[in-house]
């Protein structure tokens, strides 16, 4: 449930966007003092109540709206997770070509004042007035996305190939969800082990590349001054929610299927550690590759590629291209891993939405509900497979996946600790698990999480600046749409 796209896709680009080592220390601190306690809290809430993320709030009826807000936030994230799965399916198909298309520069994809180079390029021309990009970046932006950075005149029409891949993704998701949580849990055994094999293989290859250590040092070198930057802490908190799937309500739904005496305390400890190590592993893989790209392009690591949602589709393929033996095979395996991870993440989140709808309307046929949700998800997802889709993805990620979930998680912990009562909640855990939680859990739930989240939230609002994508401000209409999404959820 907790090892998925949040670790392999979102963590590396969030770390890169926030300065690598400047982000790492806040992230680890947040995981230990906010992520892990929230994870255990949600497991305990769902298991004790045996209820979905809406009905669980019968414990504090005044904040029952948290569950509905989480449905909107979760739907926002699932909508673009499926777009990422569609991209992975596209790349998996492209991996079957005799020459991997992201290993060569394509003249028909060239742009003015942009120089594309490969690992074998030996250029002597003056590059002072040129923007240098890798072949992988050219293929992703121009070949796959046909991207446009400026969406002020519209986002364009959906790409046919990506639309087919998106439809295939939602069909796969429907059949995964069809038999419910029990069957998807069996699939999770494969999705939990397979990624580590692939990531470790990529790491070993990445560390042998020229310039890899420069990228690693960028990743692990602390920038102590950034510890005073609340925006980095805000990014660390939202990333911890994605990594552990806390704040979305899906954990509450999943744990509601547990036996009442199931040792969820042990689960919280083991999974939170495994999740942290997975994110760190993905970071080492990405930054070793970025170091190599920086070496080849002759630029600093921080400037090697535009930070954003597409980072993984530039850096990972660049590493796959370096395999001397059957790079096509390793590419297929890697993108199969992304597909399975994505389906695992999307299955868990969508199950929470389905459970809420079916709990509120018990007479409705669950298969029909699942089908309608999948069709609606496909329709919404068409926005992301347009030339301006990545800009919309980043916008929805900020508002729907970041801001909304941050606020709802803050309200969630305040409601449990300060309204329902920390003493009452810990007594419930004692009755259910026969475990007396220690001062660490009580301090985090009762004081640290509420106060720190509230403080970060207030400072973030006070210092908020208009959003940008690839250095350009979003159109006012796009930003207003983000505000509307937030208001509806909250």
Tab-separated table of C-alpha atoms in Angstrom:
chain	number	residue	atom	x	y	z
A	1	UNK	CA	0.000	0.000	0.000
A	2	UNK	CA	2.768	2.459	0.915
A	3	UNK	CA	5.487	1.607	-1.598
A	4	UNK	CA	4.437	3.070	-4.908
A	5	UNK	CA	4.700	6.037	-7.241
A	6	UNK	CA	5.051	8.363	-4.262
A	7	UNK	CA	8.474	6.824	-3.609
A	8	UNK	CA	9.791	6.083	-7.087
A	9	UNK	CA	8.286	8.955	-9.081
A	10	UNK	CA	7.372	11.841	-6.765
A	11	UNK	CA	10.137	11.713	-4.141
A	12	UNK	CA	13.070	12.166	-6.576
A	13	UNK	CA	11.560	15.148	-8.394
A	14	UNK	CA	10.467	16.786	-5.112
A	15	UNK	CA	13.973	16.313	-3.703
A	16	UNK	CA	15.515	17.731	-6.901
A	17	UNK	CA	13.148	20.719	-6.946
A	18	UNK	CA	14.061	21.511	-3.318
A	19	UNK	CA	17.818	21.277	-3.635
A	20	UNK	CA	18.681	17.626	-3.030
A	21	UNK	CA	20.518	17.554	0.286
A	22	UNK	CA	18.574	20.637	1.402
A	23	UNK	CA	15.423	18.508	1.313
A	24	UNK	CA	16.741	15.207	2.660
A	25	UNK	CA	17.171	16.120	6.321
A	26	UNK	CA	13.736	17.779	6.712
A	27	UNK	CA	12.176	14.815	4.924
A	28	UNK	CA	13.700	12.241	7.280
A	29	UNK	CA	12.757	14.297	10.350
A	30	UNK	CA	9.195	14.689	9.052
A	31	UNK	CA	8.867	10.960	8.380
A	32	UNK	CA	9.909	10.127	11.913
A	33	UNK	CA	7.861	12.771	13.754
A	34	UNK	CA	4.848	13.237	11.465
A	35	UNK	CA	4.633	10.502	8.822
A	36	UNK	CA	5.023	7.434	11.024
A	37	UNK	CA	2.684	8.615	13.831
A	38	UNK	CA	0.002	9.597	11.292
A	39	UNK	CA	0.381	6.223	9.588
A	40	UNK	CA	-0.231	4.339	12.834
A	41	UNK	CA	-3.078	6.702	13.769
A	42	UNK	CA	-4.930	5.982	10.518
A	43	UNK	CA	-4.337	2.236	10.785
A	44	UNK	CA	-5.717	2.264	14.328
A	45	UNK	CA	-8.739	4.398	13.359
A	46	UNK	CA	-9.759	2.112	10.516
A	47	UNK	CA	-9.121	-1.130	12.367
A	48	UNK	CA	-10.952	-0.066	15.533
A	49	UNK	CA	-14.001	1.300	13.700
A	50	UNK	CA	-14.124	-1.144	10.756
A	51	UNK	CA	-15.422	1.826	8.775
A	52	UNK	CA	-14.473	3.773	5.650
A	53	UNK	CA	-12.813	7.183	5.713
A	54	UNK	CA	-16.218	8.932	5.990
A	55	UNK	CA	-18.071	6.741	8.508
A	56	UNK	CA	-15.004	6.596	10.750
A	57	UNK	CA	-15.773	10.228	11.629
A	58	UNK	CA	-18.799	9.185	13.634
A	59	UNK	CA	-16.170	9.475	16.374
A	60	UNK	CA	-16.147	13.266	15.788
A	61	UNK	CA	-19.270	14.087	13.722
A	62	UNK	CA	-18.380	17.775	13.457
A	63	UNK	CA	-15.454	16.998	11.126
A	64	UNK	CA	-17.109	14.297	9.061
A	65	UNK	CA	-16.425	16.504	6.048
A	66	UNK	CA	-12.760	15.470	6.289
A	67	UNK	CA	-13.683	12.125	4.743
A	68	UNK	CA	-15.441	13.781	1.802
A	69	UNK	CA	-12.552	16.192	1.302
A	70	UNK	CA	-10.154	13.260	1.234
A	71	UNK	CA	-12.239	11.681	-1.520
A	72	UNK	CA	-11.739	14.799	-3.678
A	73	UNK	CA	-8.011	14.937	-2.921
A	74	UNK	CA	-7.657	11.224	-3.602
A	75	UNK	CA	-9.586	11.483	-6.881
A	76	UNK	CA	-7.273	14.310	-7.962
A	77	UNK	CA	-4.184	12.196	-7.328
A	78	UNK	CA	-5.598	9.050	-8.943
A	79	UNK	CA	-6.488	11.030	-12.065
A	80	UNK	CA	-2.847	11.904	-12.762
A	81	UNK	CA	-1.364	8.676	-11.370
A	82	UNK	CA	-3.174	6.923	-14.223
A	83	UNK	CA	-1.628	9.395	-16.660
A	84	UNK	CA	1.801	8.368	-15.369
A	85	UNK	CA	0.890	4.710	-15.814
A	86	UNK	CA	-0.158	5.541	-19.380
A	87	UNK	CA	3.254	7.122	-20.002
A	88	UNK	CA	4.935	4.006	-18.591
A	89	UNK	CA	2.853	1.820	-20.916
A	90	UNK	CA	3.897	4.011	-23.849
A	91	UNK	CA	7.566	3.706	-22.908
A	92	UNK	CA	7.219	-0.047	-22.375
A	93	UNK	CA	5.937	-0.384	-25.923
A	94	UNK	CA	8.721	1.856	-27.253
A	95	UNK	CA	11.270	-0.333	-25.454
A	96	UNK	CA	10.618	-3.113	-27.950
A	97	UNK	CA	12.281	-1.179	-30.788
A	98	UNK	CA	15.707	-2.268	-32.034
A	99	UNK	CA	17.106	1.148	-31.046
A	100	UNK	CA	15.663	2.748	-27.918
A	101	UNK	CA	14.147	6.021	-29.183
A	102	UNK	CA	15.428	8.072	-26.257
A	103	UNK	CA	19.066	7.175	-27.005
A	104	UNK	CA	19.254	9.182	-30.232
A	105	UNK	CA	18.466	12.767	-31.200
A	106	UNK	CA	15.649	13.081	-33.704
A	107	UNK	CA	16.024	15.861	-36.325
A	108	UNK	CA	12.250	16.099	-36.725
A	109	UNK	CA	11.935	16.919	-32.999
A	110	UNK	CA	14.600	19.640	-32.971
A	111	UNK	CA	13.842	23.179	-31.776
A	112	UNK	CA	15.428	26.536	-32.458
A	113	UNK	CA	18.313	27.448	-30.128
A	114	UNK	CA	18.209	23.983	-28.534
A	115	UNK	CA	21.047	21.484	-28.954
A	116	UNK	CA	20.305	17.823	-28.339
A	117	UNK	CA	23.233	15.575	-27.473
A	118	UNK	CA	23.660	11.900	-26.689
A	119	UNK	CA	26.256	10.144	-24.555
A	120	UNK	CA	28.358	9.633	-27.698
A	121	UNK	CA	28.034	13.190	-29.032
A	122	UNK	CA	31.335	14.974	-29.544
A	123	UNK	CA	30.432	18.545	-30.397
A	124	UNK	CA	32.872	21.395	-30.996
A	125	UNK	CA	30.337	24.077	-31.897
A	126	UNK	CA	29.783	27.189	-29.806
A	127	UNK	CA	26.987	26.482	-27.322
A	128	UNK	CA	26.909	29.877	-25.573
A	129	UNK	CA	23.491	30.834	-26.943
A	130	UNK	CA	22.049	27.338	-27.006
A	131	UNK	CA	20.039	25.343	-24.499
A	132	UNK	CA	21.570	21.878	-24.196
A	133	UNK	CA	19.260	18.922	-23.568
A	134	UNK	CA	19.757	15.185	-23.532
A	135	UNK	CA	18.244	12.833	-26.090
A	136	UNK	CA	16.002	11.402	-23.356
A	137	UNK	CA	14.607	14.841	-22.544
A	138	UNK	CA	14.017	15.633	-26.217
A	139	UNK	CA	12.165	12.359	-26.749
A	140	UNK	CA	10.000	12.811	-23.636
A	141	UNK	CA	9.038	16.430	-24.171
A	142	UNK	CA	8.857	16.628	-27.962
A	143	UNK	CA	8.309	13.028	-29.023
A	144	UNK	CA	5.910	11.720	-26.372
A	145	UNK	CA	4.208	14.751	-24.847
A	146	UNK	CA	4.492	17.220	-27.765
A	147	UNK	CA	4.635	19.545	-24.795
A	148	UNK	CA	4.019	23.266	-24.559
A	149	UNK	CA	5.204	25.232	-21.538
A	150	UNK	CA	2.874	28.196	-22.118
A	151	UNK	CA	-0.780	27.203	-21.665
A	152	UNK	CA	-2.187	30.722	-21.810
A	153	UNK	CA	-3.720	29.973	-25.228
A	154	UNK	CA	-5.034	26.534	-24.223
A	155	UNK	CA	-3.672	23.071	-23.494
A	156	UNK	CA	-4.308	21.506	-26.905
A	157	UNK	CA	-5.989	18.261	-27.878
A	158	UNK	CA	-5.282	14.791	-26.379
A	159	UNK	CA	-2.572	12.765	-28.094
A	160	UNK	CA	-4.013	9.634	-29.727
A	161	UNK	CA	-1.284	7.206	-28.621
A	162	UNK	CA	-1.333	8.435	-25.037
A	163	UNK	CA	-5.146	8.330	-25.043
A	164	UNK	CA	-5.037	4.633	-25.997
A	165	UNK	CA	-2.483	3.985	-23.230
A	166	UNK	CA	-4.665	5.884	-20.747
A	167	UNK	CA	-7.687	3.782	-21.709
A	168	UNK	CA	-5.623	0.605	-21.252
A	169	UNK	CA	-4.577	1.834	-17.806
A	170	UNK	CA	-8.162	2.362	-16.643
A	171	UNK	CA	-9.209	-1.033	-18.031
A	172	UNK	CA	-6.387	-2.685	-16.062
A	173	UNK	CA	-7.378	-0.726	-12.971
A	174	UNK	CA	-11.024	-1.772	-13.333
A	175	UNK	CA	-10.146	-5.472	-13.460
A	176	UNK	CA	-7.756	-5.048	-10.511
A	177	UNK	CA	-10.527	-3.414	-8.470
A	178	UNK	CA	-13.285	-5.740	-9.656
A	179	UNK	CA	-12.793	-8.366	-6.968
A	180	UNK	CA	-12.044	-5.879	-4.258
A	181	UNK	CA	-9.336	-5.484	-1.632
A	182	UNK	CA	-8.749	-9.192	-1.067
A	183	UNK	CA	-7.592	-9.870	-4.633
A	184	UNK	CA	-5.571	-6.653	-4.923
A	185	UNK	CA	-3.763	-7.644	-1.721
A	186	UNK	CA	-2.432	-10.740	-3.471
A	187	UNK	CA	-1.099	-8.611	-6.324
A	188	UNK	CA	0.661	-6.442	-3.737
A	189	UNK	CA	3.119	-9.236	-2.868
A	190	UNK	CA	4.557	-9.007	-6.386
A	191	UNK	CA	4.474	-5.213	-6.551
A	192	UNK	CA	6.259	-4.990	-3.181
A	193	UNK	CA	9.273	-7.132	-4.152
A	194	UNK	CA	9.771	-6.576	-7.879
A	195	UNK	CA	10.641	-2.822	-7.616
A	196	UNK	CA	13.577	-3.451	-5.291
A	197	UNK	CA	15.186	-5.852	-7.753
A	198	UNK	CA	14.869	-3.313	-10.570
A	199	UNK	CA	15.947	-0.286	-8.498
A	200	UNK	CA	19.015	-2.016	-7.082
A	201	UNK	CA	20.002	-3.121	-10.600
A	202	UNK	CA	19.677	0.479	-11.827
A	203	UNK	CA	21.631	1.778	-8.833
A	204	UNK	CA	24.541	-0.581	-9.479
A	205	UNK	CA	24.647	0.525	-13.113
A	206	UNK	CA	24.183	4.176	-12.219
A	207	UNK	CA	27.088	4.219	-9.771
A	208	UNK	CA	29.469	2.992	-12.488
A	209	UNK	CA	28.727	5.962	-14.763
A	210	UNK	CA	30.990	9.001	-15.136
A	211	UNK	CA	29.911	11.872	-12.894
A	212	UNK	CA	27.611	9.701	-10.760
A	213	UNK	CA	29.283	10.681	-7.504
A	214	UNK	CA	28.741	14.370	-8.219
A	215	UNK	CA	25.015	13.669	-8.356
A	216	UNK	CA	25.146	11.576	-5.189
A	217	UNK	CA	26.975	14.349	-3.330
A	218	UNK	CA	24.339	16.861	-4.469
A	219	UNK	CA	21.744	14.485	-3.020
A	220	UNK	CA	23.328	13.812	0.374
A	221	UNK	CA	25.178	17.060	1.127
A	222	UNK	CA	23.133	18.980	3.729
A	223	UNK	CA	22.358	22.668	3.287
A	224	UNK	CA	21.823	23.713	6.872
A	225	UNK	CA	20.460	27.144	5.998
A	226	UNK	CA	17.472	25.482	4.303
A	227	UNK	CA	16.355	24.051	7.644
A	228	UNK	CA	14.944	27.527	8.322
A	229	UNK	CA	12.957	27.566	5.067
A	230	UNK	CA	9.314	26.607	5.782
A	231	UNK	CA	8.680	25.913	2.103
A	232	UNK	CA	11.142	23.024	2.226
A	233	UNK	CA	9.379	21.675	5.318
A	234	UNK	CA	6.017	22.042	3.574
A	235	UNK	CA	7.372	20.037	0.622
A	236	UNK	CA	8.767	17.427	3.029
A	237	UNK	CA	5.415	17.039	4.802
A	238	UNK	CA	3.392	16.691	1.603
A	239	UNK	CA	5.934	14.221	0.221
A	240	UNK	CA	5.705	12.121	3.386
A	241	UNK	CA	1.936	11.933	2.852
A	242	UNK	CA	2.497	10.639	-0.676
A	243	UNK	CA	5.177	8.176	0.379
A	244	UNK	CA	3.145	6.655	3.212
A	245	UNK	CA	-0.311	7.297	1.683
A	246	UNK	CA	-1.399	9.116	4.840
A	247	UNK	CA	-4.027	11.834	4.717
A	248	UNK	CA	-5.874	10.310	1.766
A	249	UNK	CA	-8.260	8.120	3.750
A	250	UNK	CA	-7.210	4.979	1.844
A	251	UNK	CA	-5.242	3.626	4.831
A	252	UNK	CA	-8.323	3.941	7.018
A	253	UNK	CA	-10.361	2.003	4.454
A	254	UNK	CA	-7.749	-0.718	4.010
A	255	UNK	CA	-7.168	-1.212	7.731
A	256	UNK	CA	-10.932	-1.468	8.285
A	257	UNK	CA	-10.682	-4.942	6.719
A	258	UNK	CA	-8.133	-6.072	9.360
A	259	UNK	CA	-9.028	-8.405	12.185
A	260	UNK	CA	-9.791	-6.384	15.306
A	261	UNK	CA	-6.721	-7.785	17.098
A	262	UNK	CA	-4.343	-7.505	14.131
A	263	UNK	CA	-0.958	-6.080	15.175
A	264	UNK	CA	-1.105	-2.820	13.214
A	265	UNK	CA	1.428	-1.318	15.658
A	266	UNK	CA	4.067	-3.663	14.242
A	267	UNK	CA	2.918	-2.887	10.698
A	268	UNK	CA	3.347	0.845	11.256
A	269	UNK	CA	6.913	0.426	12.490
A	270	UNK	CA	8.026	-1.947	9.735
A	271	UNK	CA	6.313	-0.228	6.811
A	272	UNK	CA	7.402	3.293	7.770
A	273	UNK	CA	11.059	2.168	7.878
A	274	UNK	CA	10.744	0.223	4.601
A	275	UNK	CA	9.054	3.206	2.982
A	276	UNK	CA	11.833	5.584	4.042
A	277	UNK	CA	14.516	3.246	2.712
A	278	UNK	CA	12.624	2.857	-0.579
A	279	UNK	CA	12.430	6.609	-1.109
A	280	UNK	CA	16.117	7.000	-0.281
A	281	UNK	CA	16.994	4.165	-2.675
A	282	UNK	CA	15.019	5.792	-5.499
A	283	UNK	CA	16.803	9.059	-4.708
A	284	UNK	CA	20.242	7.444	-5.008
A	285	UNK	CA	19.248	5.937	-8.365
A	286	UNK	CA	17.935	9.222	-9.777
A	287	UNK	CA	20.786	11.418	-8.555
A	288	UNK	CA	23.498	9.036	-9.767
A	289	UNK	CA	21.911	9.326	-13.225
A	290	UNK	CA	21.563	13.117	-12.940
A	291	UNK	CA	25.242	13.289	-12.074
A	292	UNK	CA	26.068	11.387	-15.252
A	293	UNK	CA	23.786	13.628	-17.341
A	294	UNK	CA	25.443	16.701	-15.828
A	295	UNK	CA	28.827	15.250	-16.778
A	296	UNK	CA	27.721	14.623	-20.367
A	297	UNK	CA	25.976	17.978	-20.813
A	298	UNK	CA	28.705	19.957	-19.039
A	299	UNK	CA	26.319	21.702	-16.644
A	300	UNK	CA	25.857	21.676	-12.827
A	301	UNK	CA	23.615	18.962	-11.413
A	302	UNK	CA	21.021	21.518	-10.338
A	303	UNK	CA	20.642	22.668	-13.981
A	304	UNK	CA	20.800	19.344	-15.780
A	305	UNK	CA	17.052	19.044	-16.400
A	306	UNK	CA	13.886	20.943	-15.562
A	307	UNK	CA	12.590	19.768	-12.196
A	308	UNK	CA	9.033	18.603	-12.478
A	309	UNK	CA	6.738	15.618	-12.782
A	310	UNK	CA	8.535	14.398	-15.914
A	311	UNK	CA	11.936	14.058	-14.236
A	312	UNK	CA	11.614	10.289	-13.826
A	313	UNK	CA	10.866	9.859	-17.534
A	314	UNK	CA	14.132	11.588	-18.405
A	315	UNK	CA	16.526	10.237	-15.792
A	316	UNK	CA	15.451	6.577	-15.579
A	317	UNK	CA	15.461	6.037	-19.383
A	318	UNK	CA	18.897	7.680	-19.527
A	319	UNK	CA	20.208	5.003	-17.175
A	320	UNK	CA	18.486	2.215	-19.091
A	321	UNK	CA	20.232	3.372	-22.250
A	322	UNK	CA	23.615	2.775	-20.590
A	323	UNK	CA	23.146	-0.982	-20.304
A	324	UNK	CA	25.492	-2.691	-22.760
A	325	UNK	CA	23.577	-5.972	-22.731
A	326	UNK	CA	19.953	-5.992	-23.942
A	327	UNK	CA	18.929	-2.490	-22.841
A	328	UNK	CA	15.498	-3.245	-24.340
A	329	UNK	CA	14.960	-6.035	-21.814
A	330	UNK	CA	15.895	-3.847	-18.860
A	331	UNK	CA	13.685	-1.056	-20.217
A	332	UNK	CA	10.682	-3.361	-20.474
A	333	UNK	CA	11.284	-4.634	-16.926
A	334	UNK	CA	11.661	-1.123	-15.536
A	335	UNK	CA	8.532	0.277	-17.116
A	336	UNK	CA	6.646	-2.886	-16.162
A	337	UNK	CA	7.725	-2.070	-12.611
A	338	UNK	CA	6.368	1.483	-12.953
A	339	UNK	CA	3.091	0.122	-14.285
A	340	UNK	CA	2.705	-2.353	-11.419
A	341	UNK	CA	3.676	0.259	-8.833
A	342	UNK	CA	1.275	2.729	-10.363
A	343	UNK	CA	-1.564	0.214	-10.414
A	344	UNK	CA	-0.804	-0.656	-6.794
A	345	UNK	CA	-0.972	2.995	-5.749
A	346	UNK	CA	-4.048	3.726	-7.864
A	347	UNK	CA	-5.816	0.578	-6.630
A	348	UNK	CA	-5.330	1.527	-2.997
A	349	UNK	CA	-6.503	5.096	-3.478
A	350	UNK	CA	-9.444	4.255	-5.742
A	351	UNK	CA	-10.600	1.533	-3.329
A	352	UNK	CA	-11.038	4.264	-0.736
A	353	UNK	CA	-13.271	6.262	-3.086
A	354	UNK	CA	-15.359	3.190	-3.983
A	355	UNK	CA	-15.749	2.247	-0.313
A	356	UNK	CA	-17.066	5.709	0.556
A	357	UNK	CA	-19.590	5.697	-2.304
A	358	UNK	CA	-20.795	2.180	-1.475
A	359	UNK	CA	-20.981	2.910	2.269
A	360	UNK	CA	-23.219	5.900	1.619
A	361	UNK	CA	-25.312	3.976	-0.933
A	362	UNK	CA	-25.274	0.318	0.212
A	363	UNK	CA	-27.898	-0.731	-2.363
A	364	UNK	CA	-25.713	0.308	-5.292
A	365	UNK	CA	-23.915	-2.462	-7.184
A	366	UNK	CA	-20.206	-2.225	-6.413
A	367	UNK	CA	-19.136	-3.385	-9.889
A	368	UNK	CA	-21.279	-0.697	-11.511
A	369	UNK	CA	-19.876	1.945	-9.134
A	370	UNK	CA	-16.339	0.822	-9.980
A	371	UNK	CA	-17.068	1.004	-13.703
A	372	UNK	CA	-18.575	4.496	-13.496
A	373	UNK	CA	-15.631	5.782	-11.456
A	374	UNK	CA	-13.162	4.313	-13.969
A	375	UNK	CA	-14.996	5.855	-16.942
A	376	UNK	CA	-15.106	9.242	-15.185
A	377	UNK	CA	-11.414	8.919	-14.331
A	378	UNK	CA	-10.557	8.243	-17.965
A	379	UNK	CA	-12.535	11.292	-19.083
A	380	UNK	CA	-10.787	13.553	-16.581
A	381	UNK	CA	-7.420	12.022	-17.416
A	382	UNK	CA	-7.643	13.144	-21.050
A	383	UNK	CA	-6.601	16.590	-19.804
A	384	UNK	CA	-3.165	15.225	-18.871
A	385	UNK	CA	-2.377	13.678	-22.282
A	386	UNK	CA	-2.620	17.025	-24.079
A	387	UNK	CA	0.464	19.128	-24.984
A	388	UNK	CA	-0.182	21.249	-21.890
A	389	UNK	CA	-1.025	18.252	-19.739
A	390	UNK	CA	2.146	18.274	-17.650
A	391	UNK	CA	1.454	21.851	-16.583
A	392	UNK	CA	-2.048	20.824	-15.488
A	393	UNK	CA	-0.593	17.772	-13.717
A	394	UNK	CA	1.776	19.977	-11.711
A	395	UNK	CA	-1.119	22.307	-10.854
A	396	UNK	CA	-3.390	19.482	-9.671
A	397	UNK	CA	-0.496	17.919	-7.767
A	398	UNK	CA	0.047	21.185	-5.897
A	399	UNK	CA	-3.592	21.894	-5.029
A	400	UNK	CA	-5.334	18.507	-5.150
A	401	UNK	CA	-2.523	16.268	-3.947
A	402	UNK	CA	-0.528	18.662	-1.786
A	403	UNK	CA	-2.465	21.564	-0.318
A	404	UNK	CA	-5.811	19.792	0.211
A	405	UNK	CA	-4.264	16.708	1.819
A	406	UNK	CA	-2.009	18.858	4.022
A	407	UNK	CA	-4.983	20.785	5.423
A	408	UNK	CA	-7.158	17.675	5.879
A	409	UNK	CA	-4.368	15.777	7.627
A	410	UNK	CA	-3.946	18.727	9.984
A	411	UNK	CA	-7.680	18.755	10.772
A	412	UNK	CA	-7.635	14.961	11.149
A	413	UNK	CA	-4.962	14.907	13.833
A	414	UNK	CA	-6.494	17.906	15.634
A	415	UNK	CA	-9.877	16.175	15.697
A	416	UNK	CA	-8.510	12.904	17.030
A	417	UNK	CA	-6.069	14.333	19.586
A	418	UNK	CA	-7.859	17.445	20.805
A	419	UNK	CA	-11.578	16.756	20.240
A	420	UNK	CA	-12.006	12.989	20.455
A	421	UNK	CA	-9.263	13.069	23.065
A	422	UNK	CA	-5.744	11.651	23.113
A	423	UNK	CA	-6.391	9.706	26.317
A	424	UNK	CA	-9.514	8.137	24.852
A	425	UNK	CA	-7.721	7.269	21.584
A	426	UNK	CA	-4.796	5.609	23.344
A	427	UNK	CA	-7.273	3.666	25.502
A	428	UNK	CA	-8.915	2.382	22.323
A	429	UNK	CA	-5.508	1.197	21.079
A	430	UNK	CA	-4.813	-0.465	24.422
A	431	UNK	CA	-8.161	-2.290	24.278
A	432	UNK	CA	-7.669	-3.346	20.645
A	433	UNK	CA	-3.973	-4.296	20.594
A	434	UNK	CA	-3.091	-4.628	24.274
A	435	UNK	CA	-0.297	-2.126	23.604
A	436	UNK	CA	0.385	0.905	25.772
A	437	UNK	CA	1.743	3.573	23.447
A	438	UNK	CA	4.740	5.477	24.756
A	439	UNK	CA	5.590	9.142	25.164
A	440	UNK	CA	6.874	9.343	21.569
A	441	UNK	CA	3.445	8.628	20.087
A	442	UNK	CA	1.593	10.828	22.591
A	443	UNK	CA	3.975	13.753	22.049
A	444	UNK	CA	3.715	13.506	18.262
A	445	UNK	CA	-0.090	13.127	18.171
A	446	UNK	CA	-0.927	15.587	20.919
A	447	UNK	CA	1.631	18.350	20.455
A	448	UNK	CA	4.221	18.117	17.695
A	449	UNK	CA	2.068	17.246	14.667
A	450	UNK	CA	-0.775	19.723	15.357
A	451	UNK	CA	1.534	22.591	16.270
A	452	UNK	CA	4.112	22.010	13.515
A	453	UNK	CA	1.535	21.515	10.753
A	454	UNK	CA	-0.389	24.583	11.865
A	455	UNK	CA	2.803	26.661	12.012
A	456	UNK	CA	4.027	25.526	8.583
A	457	UNK	CA	0.558	26.104	7.123
A	458	UNK	CA	0.256	29.675	8.451
A	459	UNK	CA	3.748	30.634	7.284
A	460	UNK	CA	3.167	29.022	3.887
A	461	UNK	CA	-0.016	31.063	3.382
A	462	UNK	CA	1.724	34.248	4.519
A	463	UNK	CA	4.578	33.797	2.049
A	464	UNK	CA	2.584	32.278	-0.821
A	465	UNK	CA	3.619	33.380	-4.304
A	466	UNK	CA	1.809	32.675	-7.605
A	467	UNK	CA	2.594	29.275	-9.090
A	468	UNK	CA	4.947	28.865	-12.030
A	469	UNK	CA	5.624	26.047	-14.469
A	470	UNK	CA	8.958	25.876	-16.309
A	471	UNK	CA	9.631	29.425	-15.146
A	472	UNK	CA	6.336	30.859	-16.444
A	473	UNK	CA	3.390	32.013	-14.395
A	474	UNK	CA	0.197	30.012	-14.735
A	475	UNK	CA	-2.719	31.812	-16.390
A	476	UNK	CA	-5.056	33.327	-13.819
A	477	UNK	CA	-7.833	30.992	-14.948
A	478	UNK	CA	-5.699	27.922	-14.173
A	479	UNK	CA	-4.759	29.179	-10.731
A	480	UNK	CA	-8.371	30.100	-9.965
A	481	UNK	CA	-9.363	26.567	-10.950
A	482	UNK	CA	-6.906	25.320	-8.314
A	483	UNK	CA	-8.478	27.594	-5.715
A	484	UNK	CA	-11.945	26.309	-6.608
A	485	UNK	CA	-10.786	22.700	-6.266
A	486	UNK	CA	-9.390	23.526	-2.826
A	487	UNK	CA	-12.531	25.320	-1.675
A	488	UNK	CA	-14.790	22.460	-2.808
A	489	UNK	CA	-12.667	19.911	-0.941
A	490	UNK	CA	-12.430	21.960	2.238
